Short mmCIF file of C-alpha atoms in Angstrom, two decimals:
data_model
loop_
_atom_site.label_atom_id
_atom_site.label_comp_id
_atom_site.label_asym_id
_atom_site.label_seq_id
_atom_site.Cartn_x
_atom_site.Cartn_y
_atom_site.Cartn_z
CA UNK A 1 -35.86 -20.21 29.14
CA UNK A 2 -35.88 -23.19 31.34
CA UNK A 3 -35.55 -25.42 28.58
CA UNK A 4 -32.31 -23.55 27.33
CA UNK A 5 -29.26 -25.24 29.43
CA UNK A 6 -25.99 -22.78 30.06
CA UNK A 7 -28.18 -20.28 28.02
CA UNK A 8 -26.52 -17.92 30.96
CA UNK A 9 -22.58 -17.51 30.50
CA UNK A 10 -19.71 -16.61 32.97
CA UNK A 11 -17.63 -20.01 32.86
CA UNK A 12 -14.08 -19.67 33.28
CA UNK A 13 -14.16 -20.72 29.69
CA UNK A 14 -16.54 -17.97 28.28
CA UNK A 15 -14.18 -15.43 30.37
CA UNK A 16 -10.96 -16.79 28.64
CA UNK A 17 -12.32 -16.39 25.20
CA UNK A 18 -13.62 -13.04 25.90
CA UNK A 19 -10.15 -11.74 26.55
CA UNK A 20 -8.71 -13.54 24.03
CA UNK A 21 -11.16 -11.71 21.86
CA UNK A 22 -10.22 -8.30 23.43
CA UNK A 23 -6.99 -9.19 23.28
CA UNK A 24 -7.03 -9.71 19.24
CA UNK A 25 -8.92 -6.40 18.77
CA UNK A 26 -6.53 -4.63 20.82
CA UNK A 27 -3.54 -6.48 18.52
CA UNK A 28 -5.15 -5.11 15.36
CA UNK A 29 -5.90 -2.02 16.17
CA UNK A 30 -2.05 -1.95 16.67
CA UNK A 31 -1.36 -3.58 13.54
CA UNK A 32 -3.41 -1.24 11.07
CA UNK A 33 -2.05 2.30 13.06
CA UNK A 34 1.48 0.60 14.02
CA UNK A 35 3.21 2.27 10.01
CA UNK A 36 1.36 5.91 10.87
CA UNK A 37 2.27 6.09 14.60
CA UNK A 38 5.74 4.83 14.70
CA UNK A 39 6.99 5.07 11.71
CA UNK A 40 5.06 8.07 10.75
CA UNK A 41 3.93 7.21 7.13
CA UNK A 42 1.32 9.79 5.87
CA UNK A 43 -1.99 8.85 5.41
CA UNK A 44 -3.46 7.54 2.45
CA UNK A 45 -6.61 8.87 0.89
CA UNK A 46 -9.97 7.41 -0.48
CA UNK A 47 -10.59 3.68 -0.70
CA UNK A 48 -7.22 3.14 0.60
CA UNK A 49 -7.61 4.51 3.66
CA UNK A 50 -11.64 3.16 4.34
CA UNK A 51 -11.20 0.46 3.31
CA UNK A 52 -8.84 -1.02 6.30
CA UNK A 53 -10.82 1.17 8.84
CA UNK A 54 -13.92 -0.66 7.65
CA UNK A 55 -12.33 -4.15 7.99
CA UNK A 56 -11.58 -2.65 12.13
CA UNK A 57 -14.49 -1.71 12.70
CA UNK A 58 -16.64 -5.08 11.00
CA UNK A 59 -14.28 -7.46 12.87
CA UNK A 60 -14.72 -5.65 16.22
CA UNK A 61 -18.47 -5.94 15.61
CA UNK A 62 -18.12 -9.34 14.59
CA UNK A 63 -16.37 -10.61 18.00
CA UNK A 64 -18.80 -8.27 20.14
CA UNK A 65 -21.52 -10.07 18.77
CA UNK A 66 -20.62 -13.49 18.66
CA UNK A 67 -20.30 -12.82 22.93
CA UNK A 68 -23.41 -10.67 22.92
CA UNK A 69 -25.51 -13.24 20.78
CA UNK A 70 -23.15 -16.49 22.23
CA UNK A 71 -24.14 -16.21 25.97
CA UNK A 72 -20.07 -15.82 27.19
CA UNK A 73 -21.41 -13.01 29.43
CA UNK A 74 -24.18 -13.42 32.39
CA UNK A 75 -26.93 -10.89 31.99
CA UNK A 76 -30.40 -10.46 31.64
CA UNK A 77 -31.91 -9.39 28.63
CA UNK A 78 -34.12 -6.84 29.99
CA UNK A 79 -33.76 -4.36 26.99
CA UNK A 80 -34.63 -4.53 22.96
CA UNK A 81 -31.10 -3.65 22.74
CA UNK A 82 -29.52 -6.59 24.48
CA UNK A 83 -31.70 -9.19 22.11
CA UNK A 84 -30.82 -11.87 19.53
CA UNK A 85 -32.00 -9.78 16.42
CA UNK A 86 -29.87 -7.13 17.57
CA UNK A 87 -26.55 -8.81 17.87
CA UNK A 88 -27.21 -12.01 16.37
CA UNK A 89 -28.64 -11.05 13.06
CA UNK A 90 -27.69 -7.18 12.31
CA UNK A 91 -24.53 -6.73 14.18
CA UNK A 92 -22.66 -10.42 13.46
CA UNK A 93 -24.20 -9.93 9.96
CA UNK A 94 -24.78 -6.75 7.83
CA UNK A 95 -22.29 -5.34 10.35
CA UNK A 96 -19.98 -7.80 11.07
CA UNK A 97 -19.10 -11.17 8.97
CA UNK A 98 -20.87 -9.58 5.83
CA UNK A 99 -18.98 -6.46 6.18
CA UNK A 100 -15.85 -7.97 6.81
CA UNK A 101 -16.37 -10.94 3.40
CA UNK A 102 -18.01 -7.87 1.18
CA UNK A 103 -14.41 -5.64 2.06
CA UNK A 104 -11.84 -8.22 0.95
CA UNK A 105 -13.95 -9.26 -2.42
CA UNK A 106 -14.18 -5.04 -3.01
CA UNK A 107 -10.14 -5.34 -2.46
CA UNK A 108 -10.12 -8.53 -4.91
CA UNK A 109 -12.08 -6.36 -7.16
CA UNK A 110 -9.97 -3.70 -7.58
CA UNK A 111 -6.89 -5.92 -7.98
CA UNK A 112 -9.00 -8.09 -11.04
CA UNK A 113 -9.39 -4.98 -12.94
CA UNK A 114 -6.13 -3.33 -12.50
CA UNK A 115 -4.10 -6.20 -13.17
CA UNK A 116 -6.29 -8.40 -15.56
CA UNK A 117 -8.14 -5.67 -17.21
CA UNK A 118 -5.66 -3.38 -16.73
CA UNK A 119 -7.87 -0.51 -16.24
CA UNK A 120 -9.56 1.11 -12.48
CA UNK A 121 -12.57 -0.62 -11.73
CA UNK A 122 -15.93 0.67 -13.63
CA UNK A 123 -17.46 1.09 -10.24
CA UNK A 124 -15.63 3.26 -7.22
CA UNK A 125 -15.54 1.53 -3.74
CA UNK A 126 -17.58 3.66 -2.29
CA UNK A 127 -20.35 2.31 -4.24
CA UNK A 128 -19.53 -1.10 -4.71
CA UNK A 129 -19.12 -1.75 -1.33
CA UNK A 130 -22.82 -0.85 -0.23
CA UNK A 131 -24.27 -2.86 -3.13
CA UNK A 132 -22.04 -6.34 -2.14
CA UNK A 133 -23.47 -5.62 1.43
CA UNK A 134 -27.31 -5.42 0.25
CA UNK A 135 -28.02 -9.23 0.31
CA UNK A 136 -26.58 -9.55 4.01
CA UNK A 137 -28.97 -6.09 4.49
CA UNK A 138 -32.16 -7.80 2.80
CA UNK A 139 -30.97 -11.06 4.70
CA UNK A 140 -31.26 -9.80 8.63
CA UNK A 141 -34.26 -7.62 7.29
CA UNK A 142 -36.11 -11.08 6.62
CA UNK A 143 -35.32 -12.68 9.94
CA UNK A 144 -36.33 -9.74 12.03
CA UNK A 145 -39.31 -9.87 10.69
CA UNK A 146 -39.96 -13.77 10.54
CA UNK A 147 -38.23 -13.72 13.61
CA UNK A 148 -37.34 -17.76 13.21
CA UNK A 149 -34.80 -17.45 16.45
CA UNK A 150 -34.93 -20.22 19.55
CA UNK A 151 -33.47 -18.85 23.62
CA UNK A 152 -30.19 -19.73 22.49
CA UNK A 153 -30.18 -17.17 19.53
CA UNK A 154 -29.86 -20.38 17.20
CA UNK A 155 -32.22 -20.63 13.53
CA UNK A 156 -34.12 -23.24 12.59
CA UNK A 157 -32.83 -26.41 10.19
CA UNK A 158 -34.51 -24.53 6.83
CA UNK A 159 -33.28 -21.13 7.74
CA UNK A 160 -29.59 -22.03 8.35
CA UNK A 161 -29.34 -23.90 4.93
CA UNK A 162 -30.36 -20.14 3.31
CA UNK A 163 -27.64 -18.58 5.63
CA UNK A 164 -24.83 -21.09 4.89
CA UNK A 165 -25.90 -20.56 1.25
CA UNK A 166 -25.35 -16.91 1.40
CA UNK A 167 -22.33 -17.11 3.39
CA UNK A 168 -20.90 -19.81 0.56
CA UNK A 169 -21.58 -17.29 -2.66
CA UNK A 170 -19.69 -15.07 -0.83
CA UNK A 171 -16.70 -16.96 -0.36
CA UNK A 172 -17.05 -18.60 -4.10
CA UNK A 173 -17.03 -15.02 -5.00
CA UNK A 174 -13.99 -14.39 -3.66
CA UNK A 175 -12.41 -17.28 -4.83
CA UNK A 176 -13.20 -16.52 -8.34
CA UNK A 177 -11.68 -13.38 -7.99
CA UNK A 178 -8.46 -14.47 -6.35
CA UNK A 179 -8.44 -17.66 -8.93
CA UNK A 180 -8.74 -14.95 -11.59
CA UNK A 181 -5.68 -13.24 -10.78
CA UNK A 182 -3.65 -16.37 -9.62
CA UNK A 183 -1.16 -15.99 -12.63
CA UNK A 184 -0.04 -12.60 -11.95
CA UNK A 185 3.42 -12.35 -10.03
CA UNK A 186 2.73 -9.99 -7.58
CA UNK A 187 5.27 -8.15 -5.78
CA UNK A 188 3.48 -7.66 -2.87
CA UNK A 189 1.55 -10.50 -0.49
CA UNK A 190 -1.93 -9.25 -1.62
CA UNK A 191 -2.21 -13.04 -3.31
CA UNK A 192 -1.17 -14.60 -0.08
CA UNK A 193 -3.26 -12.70 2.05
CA UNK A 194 -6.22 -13.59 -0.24
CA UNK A 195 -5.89 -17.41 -0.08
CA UNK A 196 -5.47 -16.92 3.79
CA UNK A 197 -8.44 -15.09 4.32
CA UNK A 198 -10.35 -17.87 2.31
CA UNK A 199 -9.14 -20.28 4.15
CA UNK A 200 -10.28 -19.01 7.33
CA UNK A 201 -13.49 -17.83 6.21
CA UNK A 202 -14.00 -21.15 5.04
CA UNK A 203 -12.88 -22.92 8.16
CA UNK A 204 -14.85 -20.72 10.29
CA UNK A 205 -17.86 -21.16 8.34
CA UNK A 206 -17.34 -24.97 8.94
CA UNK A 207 -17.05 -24.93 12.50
CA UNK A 208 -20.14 -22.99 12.44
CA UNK A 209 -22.30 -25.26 11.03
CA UNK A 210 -20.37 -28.40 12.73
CA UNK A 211 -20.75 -26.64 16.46
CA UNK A 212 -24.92 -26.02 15.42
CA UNK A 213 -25.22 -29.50 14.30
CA UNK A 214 -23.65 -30.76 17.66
CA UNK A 215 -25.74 -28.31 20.26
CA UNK A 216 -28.88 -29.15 17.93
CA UNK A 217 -28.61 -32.62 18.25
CA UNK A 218 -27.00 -32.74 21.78
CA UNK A 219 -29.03 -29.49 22.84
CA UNK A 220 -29.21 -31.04 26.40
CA UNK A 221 -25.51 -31.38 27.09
CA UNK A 222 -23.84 -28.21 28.72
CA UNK A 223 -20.34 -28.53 28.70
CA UNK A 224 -20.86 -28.93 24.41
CA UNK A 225 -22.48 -25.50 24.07
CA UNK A 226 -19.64 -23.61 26.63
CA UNK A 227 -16.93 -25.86 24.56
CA UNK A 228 -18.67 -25.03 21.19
CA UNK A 229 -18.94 -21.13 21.76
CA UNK A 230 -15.34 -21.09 22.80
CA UNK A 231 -13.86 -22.68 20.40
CA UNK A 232 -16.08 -20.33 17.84
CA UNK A 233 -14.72 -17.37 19.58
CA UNK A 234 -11.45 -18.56 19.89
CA UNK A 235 -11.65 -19.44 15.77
CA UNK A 236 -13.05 -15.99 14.93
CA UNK A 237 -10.65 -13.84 17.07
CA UNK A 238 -7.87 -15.54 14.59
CA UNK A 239 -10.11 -14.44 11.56
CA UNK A 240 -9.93 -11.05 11.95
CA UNK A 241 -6.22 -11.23 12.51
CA UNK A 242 -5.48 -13.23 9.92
CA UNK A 243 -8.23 -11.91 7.39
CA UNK A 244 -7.03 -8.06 7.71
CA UNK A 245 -4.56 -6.86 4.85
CA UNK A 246 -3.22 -3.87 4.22
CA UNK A 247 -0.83 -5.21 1.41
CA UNK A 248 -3.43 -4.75 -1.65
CA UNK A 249 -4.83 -1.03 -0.40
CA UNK A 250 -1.47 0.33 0.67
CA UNK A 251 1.12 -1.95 -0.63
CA UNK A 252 4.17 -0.48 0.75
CA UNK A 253 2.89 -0.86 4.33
CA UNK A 254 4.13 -4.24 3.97
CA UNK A 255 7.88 -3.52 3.96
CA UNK A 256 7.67 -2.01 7.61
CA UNK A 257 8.89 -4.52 9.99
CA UNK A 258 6.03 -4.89 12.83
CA UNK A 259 8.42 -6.47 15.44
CA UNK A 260 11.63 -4.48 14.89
CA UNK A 261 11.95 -0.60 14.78
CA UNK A 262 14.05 -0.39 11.91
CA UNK A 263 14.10 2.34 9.22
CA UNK A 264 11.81 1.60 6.17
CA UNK A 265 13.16 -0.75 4.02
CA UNK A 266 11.68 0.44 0.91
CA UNK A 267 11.33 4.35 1.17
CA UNK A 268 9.45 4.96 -2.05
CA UNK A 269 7.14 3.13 -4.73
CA UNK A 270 10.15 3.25 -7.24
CA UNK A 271 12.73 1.62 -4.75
CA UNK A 272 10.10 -1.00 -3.45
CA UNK A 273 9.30 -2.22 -7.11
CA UNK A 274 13.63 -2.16 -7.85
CA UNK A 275 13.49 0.96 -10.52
CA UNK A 276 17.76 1.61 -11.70
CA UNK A 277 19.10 4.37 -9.83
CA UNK A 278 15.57 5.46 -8.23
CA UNK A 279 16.19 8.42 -5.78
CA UNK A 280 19.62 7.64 -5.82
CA UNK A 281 22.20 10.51 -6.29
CA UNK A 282 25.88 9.11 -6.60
CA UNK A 283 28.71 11.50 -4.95
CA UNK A 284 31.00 10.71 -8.30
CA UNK A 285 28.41 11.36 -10.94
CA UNK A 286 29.49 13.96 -13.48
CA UNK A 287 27.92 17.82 -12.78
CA UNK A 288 26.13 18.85 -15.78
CA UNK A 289 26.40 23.12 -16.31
CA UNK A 290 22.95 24.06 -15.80
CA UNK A 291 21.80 26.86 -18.80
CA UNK A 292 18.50 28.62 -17.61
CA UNK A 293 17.72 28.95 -21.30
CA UNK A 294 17.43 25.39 -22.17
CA UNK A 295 13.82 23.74 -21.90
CA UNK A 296 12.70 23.21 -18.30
CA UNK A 297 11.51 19.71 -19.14
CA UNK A 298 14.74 18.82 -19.79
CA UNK A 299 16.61 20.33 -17.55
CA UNK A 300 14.27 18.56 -15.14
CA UNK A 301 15.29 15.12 -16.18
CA UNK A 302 19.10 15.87 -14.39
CA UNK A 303 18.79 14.47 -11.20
CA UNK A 304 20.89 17.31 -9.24
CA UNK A 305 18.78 19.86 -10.87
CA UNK A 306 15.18 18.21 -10.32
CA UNK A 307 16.32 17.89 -6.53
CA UNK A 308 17.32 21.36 -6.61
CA UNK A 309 13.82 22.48 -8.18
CA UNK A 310 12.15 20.45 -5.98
CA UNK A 311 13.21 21.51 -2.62
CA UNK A 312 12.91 25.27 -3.77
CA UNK A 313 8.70 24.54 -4.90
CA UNK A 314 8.10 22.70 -1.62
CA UNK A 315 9.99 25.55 0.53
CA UNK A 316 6.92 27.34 -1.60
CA UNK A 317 4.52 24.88 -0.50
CA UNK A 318 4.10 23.94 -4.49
CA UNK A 319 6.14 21.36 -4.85
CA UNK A 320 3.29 18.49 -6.69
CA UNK A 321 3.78 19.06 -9.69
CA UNK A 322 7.58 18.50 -8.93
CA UNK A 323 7.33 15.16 -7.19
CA UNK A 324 4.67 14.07 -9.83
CA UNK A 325 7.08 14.90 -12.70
CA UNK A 326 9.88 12.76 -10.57
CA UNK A 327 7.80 9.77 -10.05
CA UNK A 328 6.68 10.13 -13.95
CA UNK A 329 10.08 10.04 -15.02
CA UNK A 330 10.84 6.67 -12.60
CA UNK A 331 7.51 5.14 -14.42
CA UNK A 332 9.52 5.76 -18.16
CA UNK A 333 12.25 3.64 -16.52
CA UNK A 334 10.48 0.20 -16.33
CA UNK A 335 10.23 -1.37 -19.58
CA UNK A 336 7.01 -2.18 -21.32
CA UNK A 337 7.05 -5.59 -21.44
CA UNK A 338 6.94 -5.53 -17.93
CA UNK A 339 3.11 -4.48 -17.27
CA UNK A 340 2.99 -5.69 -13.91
CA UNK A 341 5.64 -3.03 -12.22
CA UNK A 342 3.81 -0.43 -14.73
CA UNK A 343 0.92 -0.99 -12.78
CA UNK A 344 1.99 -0.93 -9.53
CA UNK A 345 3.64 2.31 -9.97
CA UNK A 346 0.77 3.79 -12.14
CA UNK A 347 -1.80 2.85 -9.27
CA UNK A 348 0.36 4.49 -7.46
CA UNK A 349 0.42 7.97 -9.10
CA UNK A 350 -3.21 8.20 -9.84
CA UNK A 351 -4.07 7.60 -5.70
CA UNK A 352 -1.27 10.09 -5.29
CA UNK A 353 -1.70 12.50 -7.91
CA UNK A 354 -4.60 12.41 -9.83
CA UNK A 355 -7.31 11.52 -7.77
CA UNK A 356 -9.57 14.42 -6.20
CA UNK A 357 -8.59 15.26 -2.58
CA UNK A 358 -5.33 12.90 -2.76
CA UNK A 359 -2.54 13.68 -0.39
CA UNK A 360 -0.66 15.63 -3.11
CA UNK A 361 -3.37 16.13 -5.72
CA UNK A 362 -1.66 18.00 -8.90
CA UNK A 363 -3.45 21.25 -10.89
CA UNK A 364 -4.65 19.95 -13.80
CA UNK A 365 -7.25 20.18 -16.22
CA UNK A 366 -10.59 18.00 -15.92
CA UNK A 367 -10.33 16.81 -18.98
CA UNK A 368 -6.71 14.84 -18.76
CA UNK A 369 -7.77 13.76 -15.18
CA UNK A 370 -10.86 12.05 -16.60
CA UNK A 371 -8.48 11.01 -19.51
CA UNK A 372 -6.39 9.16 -16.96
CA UNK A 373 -8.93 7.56 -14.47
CA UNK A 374 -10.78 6.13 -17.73
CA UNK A 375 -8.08 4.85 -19.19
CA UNK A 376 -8.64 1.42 -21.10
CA UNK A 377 -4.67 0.64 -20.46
CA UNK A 378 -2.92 1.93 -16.99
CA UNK A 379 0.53 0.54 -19.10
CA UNK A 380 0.27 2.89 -21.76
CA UNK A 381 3.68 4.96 -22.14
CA UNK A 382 1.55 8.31 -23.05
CA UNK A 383 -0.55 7.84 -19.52
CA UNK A 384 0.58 11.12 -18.07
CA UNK A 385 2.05 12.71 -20.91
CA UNK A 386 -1.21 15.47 -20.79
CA UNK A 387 -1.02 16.39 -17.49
CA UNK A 388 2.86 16.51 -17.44
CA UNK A 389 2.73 18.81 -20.17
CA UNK A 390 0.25 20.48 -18.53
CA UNK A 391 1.86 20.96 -15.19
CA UNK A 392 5.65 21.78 -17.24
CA UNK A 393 3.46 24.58 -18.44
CA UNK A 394 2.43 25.83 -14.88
CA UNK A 395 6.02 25.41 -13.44
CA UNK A 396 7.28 27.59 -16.90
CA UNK A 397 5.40 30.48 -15.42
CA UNK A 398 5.51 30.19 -11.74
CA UNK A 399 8.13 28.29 -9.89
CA UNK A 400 11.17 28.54 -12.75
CA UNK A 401 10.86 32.40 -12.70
CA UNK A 402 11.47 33.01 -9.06
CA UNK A 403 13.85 29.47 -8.85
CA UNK A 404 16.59 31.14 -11.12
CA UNK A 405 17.24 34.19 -8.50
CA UNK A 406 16.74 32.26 -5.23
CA UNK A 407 18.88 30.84 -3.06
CA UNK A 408 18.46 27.25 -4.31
CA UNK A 409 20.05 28.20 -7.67
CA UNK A 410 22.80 29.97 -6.17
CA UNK A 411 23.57 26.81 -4.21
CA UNK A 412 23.14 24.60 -6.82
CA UNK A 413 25.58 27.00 -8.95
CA UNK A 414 28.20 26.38 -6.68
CA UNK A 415 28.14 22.68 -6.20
CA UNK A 416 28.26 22.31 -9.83
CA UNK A 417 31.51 24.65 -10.12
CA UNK A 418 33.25 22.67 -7.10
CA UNK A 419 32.30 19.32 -8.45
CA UNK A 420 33.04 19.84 -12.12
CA UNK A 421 36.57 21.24 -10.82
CA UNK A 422 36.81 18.18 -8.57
CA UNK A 423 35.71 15.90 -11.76
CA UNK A 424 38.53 17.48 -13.65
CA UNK A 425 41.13 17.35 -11.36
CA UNK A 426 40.23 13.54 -10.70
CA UNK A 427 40.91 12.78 -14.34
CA UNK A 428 44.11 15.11 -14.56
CA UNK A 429 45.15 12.91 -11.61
CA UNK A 430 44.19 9.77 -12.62
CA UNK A 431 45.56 10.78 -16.09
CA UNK A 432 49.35 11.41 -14.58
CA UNK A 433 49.12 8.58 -11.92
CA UNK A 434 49.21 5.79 -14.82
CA UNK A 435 51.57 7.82 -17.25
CA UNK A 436 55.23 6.52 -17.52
CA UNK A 437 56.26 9.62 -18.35
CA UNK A 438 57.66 12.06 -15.97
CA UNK A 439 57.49 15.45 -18.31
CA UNK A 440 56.74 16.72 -21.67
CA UNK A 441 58.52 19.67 -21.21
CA UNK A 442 61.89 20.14 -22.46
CA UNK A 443 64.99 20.26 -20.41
CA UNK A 444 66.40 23.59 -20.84
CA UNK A 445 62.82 24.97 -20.15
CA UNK A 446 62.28 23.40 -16.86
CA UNK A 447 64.00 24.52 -14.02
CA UNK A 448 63.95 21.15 -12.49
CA UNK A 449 65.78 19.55 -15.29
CA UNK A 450 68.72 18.46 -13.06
CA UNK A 451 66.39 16.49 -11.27
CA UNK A 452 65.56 14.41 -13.96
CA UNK A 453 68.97 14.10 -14.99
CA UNK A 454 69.67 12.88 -11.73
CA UNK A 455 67.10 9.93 -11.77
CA UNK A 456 67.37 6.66 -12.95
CA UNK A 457 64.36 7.26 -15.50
CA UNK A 458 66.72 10.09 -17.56
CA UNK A 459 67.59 7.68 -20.18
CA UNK A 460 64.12 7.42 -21.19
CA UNK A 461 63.61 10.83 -22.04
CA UNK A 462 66.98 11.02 -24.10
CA UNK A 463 67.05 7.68 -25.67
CA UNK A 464 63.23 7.39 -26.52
CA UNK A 465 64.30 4.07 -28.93
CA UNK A 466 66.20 2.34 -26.67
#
């Protein structure tokens, strides 16, 4: 240990990185609960949800062990706890850097195969995510057993080449995914965020290597180590800022203004991704005379209606298959040749919908689930047609039966009458207002006939030709 200079840390330096460090894991915890707290967006489900907790958790391990393993702090290592192949290999590795790289290829993943292949990933998350992590597992398993470490936590020439090598495949990896999926216009920043967090993986990883060259060559020169390990600390606290997204699991997230509490810009999937008319209900449309004998499929497509039916079956804690059916109809709206909306907003249903233990998870058979999670094309008009039917089927029996004597109806009755009297008398009025006419009755039959004979505009009822 003698040998080691400023192995020990507590320069002013080492104390300023630290809280800079703190500082950015404080600022991203923020960040990933900021739309849930304050804006009170529900939670997603699944890999959606993991996925960004993961990414917290592997960049607070990897700044806790860069100062654990990078001597910022002055302690003695007294325990087993407290050594290098503790926080140097597992933590900053499996735990940390490898955990954070193998998350954002898992999120390039998903996006490859939904809007390349156009189909959900062959593998879930769940399990893809362990596998990616294996080498960086098999990796810290090797050099806690070769145990190749010096006093300042540093590896040997022969072993760093391996660890930059592994490091590298990881970020070639991800740069073959993001360069695979380069043409697609997103409508979201989950490209952007991708090239960003290759860029500072890749700068970091330089600086590594350029800061180990330096204290390897200049290993007796103090003030490079406590100016290397800073600047590394400093470098990785923007990392995890920079490399967390939230824009390719939950897309939306993205339209909530971090600085400003504003309402939500975009309120729903169909508004964010500019469907016509999408949860819009305009104050002069037309009321349509609801028939409880006509199909309730169709009468469901009539916006007034479908609101109607929908507050009644969530006032009965039922109301799924109602939003699904809403958010269905939106997804007909977007043309065909437009695949890349059509994806968006069937991603969207499915981690909704379909998916087991989803927020609002629909009652439908296990067969047209399967049907839609192994789809070969998520732009297929027929996607949902199965379970819609389905679900019409369950609402037929259930919900319409109790909706047609309920208050909702009544309610919905009554606006109807009062706006399809309103609707008329607009167009009686309008009708009149540009008329040159003043009557078509005859004169000895209305008894305000002197009037009009009064009035400049007499002639023009008794000389019609002139």
């Amino acid at each position: 240990m003698a040998n080691c200079p400023a192995v020990h840390g507590g320069y002013p330096s080492d104390y300023v990185a630290v809280s800079i460090a703190i500082f950015a894991v404080i600022l991203l915890i923020v960040r990933s609960s900021f739309p849930f707290l304050i804006h009170k967006v529900p939670g997603a489900r699944g890999s959606a949800f993991w996925i960004p907790v993961i990414q917290v958790v592997a960049s607070f391990n990897f700044l806790l062990s860069l100062v654990m393993a990078g001597n910022f702090l002055k302690y003695k290592k007294s325990h087993w706890w407290l050594s290098c192949y503790v926080w140097a290999v597992w933590v900053e590795g499996p735990l940390g850097f490898g955990l954070l790289m193998s998350c954002r290829i898992a999120q390039a993943f998903q996006l490859y195969y939904a809007f390349v292949k156009r189909r959900l990933p062959p593998v879930r998350s769940h399990i893809f995510l362990p596998l990616i992590v294996l080498p960086w597992i098999a990796g810290a398993a090797i050099i806690h057993v070769k145990k190749p470490l010096n006093c300042r936590c540093h590896l040997q020439t022969y072993w760093v080449i391996a660890v930059m090598c592994l490091h590298a495949l990881y970020v070639a990896a991800l740069v073959g995914f993001t360069g695979a999926i380069r043409h697609i216009e997103f409508r979201f920043d989950e490209l952007k965020d991708l090239w960003q967090g290759i860029l500072v993986s890749a700068s970091l990883i330089g600086l590594w290597v350029s800061a180990y060259i330096l204290n390897e060559i200049h290993d007796n020169i103090s003030w490079l180590q406590v100016t290397s390990r800073f600047i590394l600390l400093f470098t990785a606290s923007i990392l995890v800022l920079v490399f967390f997204s939230i824009s390719i699991s939950q897309p939306l997230l993205t339209q909530i203004s971090f600085i400003k509490r504003e309402p939500i810009e975009f309120k729903t999937m169909c508004q964010a991704l500019g469907i016509p008319d999408s949860g819009l209900l305009l104050h002069r449309e037309q009321a349509v005379v609801i028939d409880p004998n006509e199909p309730l499929d169709k009468l469901l497509t009539h916006k007034r209606f479908r609101q109607s039916f929908m507050a009644f079956a969530d006032s009965c804690l039922a109301g799924e298959s109602v939003h699904f059916f809403e958010e269905v109809h939106e997804l007909g709206k977007i043309p065909i040749d437009d695949p890349v909306r059509r994806i968006y907003m069937a991603r969207h249903i499915i981690n909704k919908y379909i998916i087991a233990g989803s927020a609002m998870e629909v009652n439908i058979s296990h067969r047209s689930r399967q049907a839609i999670l192994s789809t070969t094309d998520l732009t297929h008009p027929d996607l949902f047609i199965n379970a819609l039917n389905e679900l019409i089927q369950l609402m037929k029996m259930n919900l319409a039966k109790d909706y047609w004597s309920s208050m909702y109806f009544l309610k919905l009755k009554d606006e109807t009458s009062v706006r399809s009297n309103g609707y008329e008398m607009e167009q009686m009025s309008g009708a009149y207002s540009f008329s040159p006419r003043l009557s078509c009755v005859n004169a000895f039959d209305d008894p305000f006939h002197q009037d009009h004979f009064s009035s400049g505009s007499s002639q023009d009822v008794h000389h019609p030709y002139q």
